[in-house]
Amino acid sequence: MLRISKSAYDSIRCHGEEAYPHECCGVLLGQMNGDGRVITSSVPCGNTRTDSPRNRYHIDPKELVRIQREGRERNEDILGFYHSHPDHPARWSRTDLAEAHWFGCSYVITSVEKGKAETTNSFLLDGTGETDKHLDDEPIQIAP
Amino acid sequence: MKILIPTPLRQYSDKQPAVEVEATTVGEALSGLVARHPDLRRHLYTEDGKLRAFVNVYLNDEDVRYLQKEATQVRDSDTISIVPSIAGGR
């Protein structure tokens, strides 16, 4: 279960519309609650894949280092990531799975159709390592 | 010095978000980390002992690939961040 604040949920969908027709990307922070993740904030990031921004994204690790450090100061952990699929369904792709390495974290995808955010889905990266990893559907609960 | 452990790897570091090690180089620091928490090894290194390509290691705000890699000198006041890469797309 991914529980996400309304403001963070709205922010990531808005980011998808702003970045259209390019893919947007960012980081989700919060606290673990049992097996679930409670997202209290989101941080938009730049997409460094300027060679193919309509169908690829990559976050500069230097941004991740800063976000991880600043989150730690606020008692927030990195618990997930988000990106958009411009004019494409909100389902994970083979590329998304191949490039996913944060086990136990949520990968949130928003489909943006003709500039408007449509469906937002979340997938949990599970498995014991690179050879058996998989992305599983997980419900999203939007908190007030 | 301090090594910050990213959330997915904390299950292998006794749930600790940071580990203190004594080291003079980045390589020594990482060796000290996996010596204390052996289950981390296969998540950080390939079978032939090289850092996995998707594992970014930063000394403070610098990618050690652009310094002297694992031979990069460290001080007690430094912080190493381990950050798996984030990428994908449709």
Coordinates of C-alpha atoms in Angstrom, one line a residue, chain A:
Chain A
M1 CA 0.0 0.0 0.0
L2 CA 1.2 3.5 -0.9
R3 CA -0.4 6.2 1.2
I4 CA 0.4 9.6 -0.3
S5 CA -0.6 13.1 0.8
K6 CA -3.0 14.9 -1.5
S7 CA -0.5 17.7 -2.1
A8 CA 2.2 15.3 -3.2
Y9 CA -0.2 13.3 -5.4
D10 CA -1.4 16.5 -7.1
S11 CA 2.2 17.7 -7.5
I12 CA 3.5 14.7 -9.3
R13 CA 0.5 14.7 -11.7
C14 CA 1.0 18.5 -12.3
H15 CA 4.7 17.8 -13.0
G16 CA 3.7 15.3 -15.6
E17 CA 1.5 17.9 -17.4
E18 CA 4.2 20.6 -17.1
A19 CA 6.9 18.3 -18.6
Y20 CA 4.6 17.0 -21.5
P21 CA 5.5 15.8 -24.1
H22 CA 8.6 14.9 -22.2
E23 CA 8.8 12.4 -19.3
C24 CA 8.9 14.0 -15.8
C25 CA 10.6 12.4 -12.9
G26 CA 11.1 12.9 -9.2
V27 CA 11.5 11.4 -5.7
L28 CA 8.9 10.5 -3.1
L29 CA 9.8 10.8 0.6
G30 CA 8.2 9.8 3.9
Q31 CA 8.1 7.1 6.5
M32 CA 7.5 3.4 6.6
N33 CA 4.4 2.2 8.4
G34 CA 4.5 -1.6 8.7
D35 CA 4.8 -2.9 5.2
G36 CA 3.4 0.3 3.7
R37 CA 4.9 3.5 2.6
V38 CA 3.5 6.9 3.8
I39 CA 4.6 9.6 1.4
T40 CA 4.6 13.1 2.9
S41 CA 6.5 15.0 0.2
S42 CA 7.7 14.8 -3.4
V43 CA 10.7 16.4 -5.0
P44 CA 10.7 17.2 -8.7
C45 CA 13.9 16.4 -10.5
G46 CA 15.4 17.2 -13.9
N47 CA 15.3 14.6 -16.6
T48 CA 18.9 14.2 -17.7
R49 CA 17.9 12.0 -20.8
T50 CA 17.9 15.0 -23.1
D51 CA 18.7 12.7 -26.0
S52 CA 15.3 11.0 -25.7
P53 CA 13.2 12.8 -23.1
R54 CA 9.8 11.7 -24.6
N55 CA 10.3 8.1 -23.7
R56 CA 13.3 7.9 -21.2
Y57 CA 14.1 9.5 -17.9
H58 CA 17.1 9.5 -15.6
I59 CA 17.7 11.4 -12.4
D60 CA 21.2 12.8 -11.8
P61 CA 22.6 10.8 -8.8
K62 CA 24.0 14.1 -7.4
E63 CA 20.4 15.2 -7.0
L64 CA 19.5 12.0 -5.3
V65 CA 22.4 12.4 -2.9
R66 CA 21.2 15.9 -2.0
I67 CA 17.6 14.8 -1.6
Q68 CA 18.6 11.8 0.5
R69 CA 20.7 14.0 2.8
E70 CA 18.1 16.8 3.1
G71 CA 15.3 14.2 3.7
R72 CA 17.4 12.6 6.5
E73 CA 17.5 16.1 8.2
R74 CA 13.7 16.2 8.1
N75 CA 13.4 12.5 9.2
E76 CA 12.1 11.5 5.8
D77 CA 13.5 8.6 3.8
I78 CA 13.4 8.1 0.1
L79 CA 10.6 5.5 -0.4
G80 CA 9.7 5.8 -4.0
F81 CA 10.0 7.6 -7.3
Y82 CA 7.7 8.9 -9.9
H83 CA 7.7 9.5 -13.7
S84 CA 5.3 10.1 -16.5
H85 CA 4.4 8.2 -19.7
P86 CA 3.4 10.8 -22.3
D87 CA 0.6 9.4 -24.5
H88 CA 1.3 6.0 -23.1
P89 CA -0.5 3.8 -20.5
A90 CA 0.5 4.1 -16.8
R91 CA 2.0 0.6 -16.8
W92 CA 5.7 -0.3 -16.2
S93 CA 7.8 -1.0 -19.2
R94 CA 10.6 -3.5 -19.7
T95 CA 13.0 -0.5 -19.4
D96 CA 11.3 0.6 -16.2
L97 CA 11.9 -2.9 -14.7
A98 CA 15.5 -3.3 -16.0
E99 CA 16.4 0.1 -14.5
A100 CA 14.7 -0.4 -11.2
H101 CA 17.1 -1.1 -8.3
W102 CA 15.4 0.3 -5.2
F103 CA 13.8 -2.8 -3.7
G104 CA 10.9 -2.2 -1.4
C105 CA 10.3 1.2 -2.9
S106 CA 7.3 2.4 -5.0
Y107 CA 7.6 3.3 -8.6
V108 CA 4.7 5.6 -9.5
I109 CA 3.7 6.2 -13.1
T110 CA 1.2 8.7 -14.5
S111 CA -0.1 8.6 -18.0
V112 CA -0.3 12.0 -19.6
E113 CA -2.7 12.1 -22.6
K114 CA -2.4 15.1 -24.9
G115 CA -1.0 17.1 -22.0
K116 CA -3.5 16.1 -19.4
A117 CA -2.7 13.8 -16.5
E118 CA -4.9 10.7 -16.6
T119 CA -4.2 7.5 -14.7
T120 CA -1.7 7.3 -11.8
N121 CA -0.6 3.8 -10.8
S122 CA 2.0 2.5 -8.3
F123 CA 4.2 -0.5 -8.5
L124 CA 6.3 -2.0 -5.7
L125 CA 9.8 -3.4 -6.6
D126 CA 10.0 -6.8 -5.0
G127 CA 12.5 -9.7 -5.1
T128 CA 15.8 -10.7 -3.6
G129 CA 18.1 -9.2 -6.3
E130 CA 18.6 -8.4 -9.9
T131 CA 17.8 -11.9 -11.2
D132 CA 14.3 -12.3 -9.7
K133 CA 13.1 -8.7 -9.3
H134 CA 9.6 -7.8 -10.3
L135 CA 7.2 -4.8 -10.1
D136 CA 3.9 -5.6 -8.4
D137 CA 0.7 -3.5 -8.6
E138 CA 0.1 -1.8 -5.3
P139 CA -3.0 0.3 -4.3
I140 CA -2.7 4.0 -3.8
Q141 CA -4.5 5.7 -0.9
I142 CA -4.6 9.5 -1.1
A143 CA -4.5 11.1 2.3
P144 CA -6.2 14.4 3.0

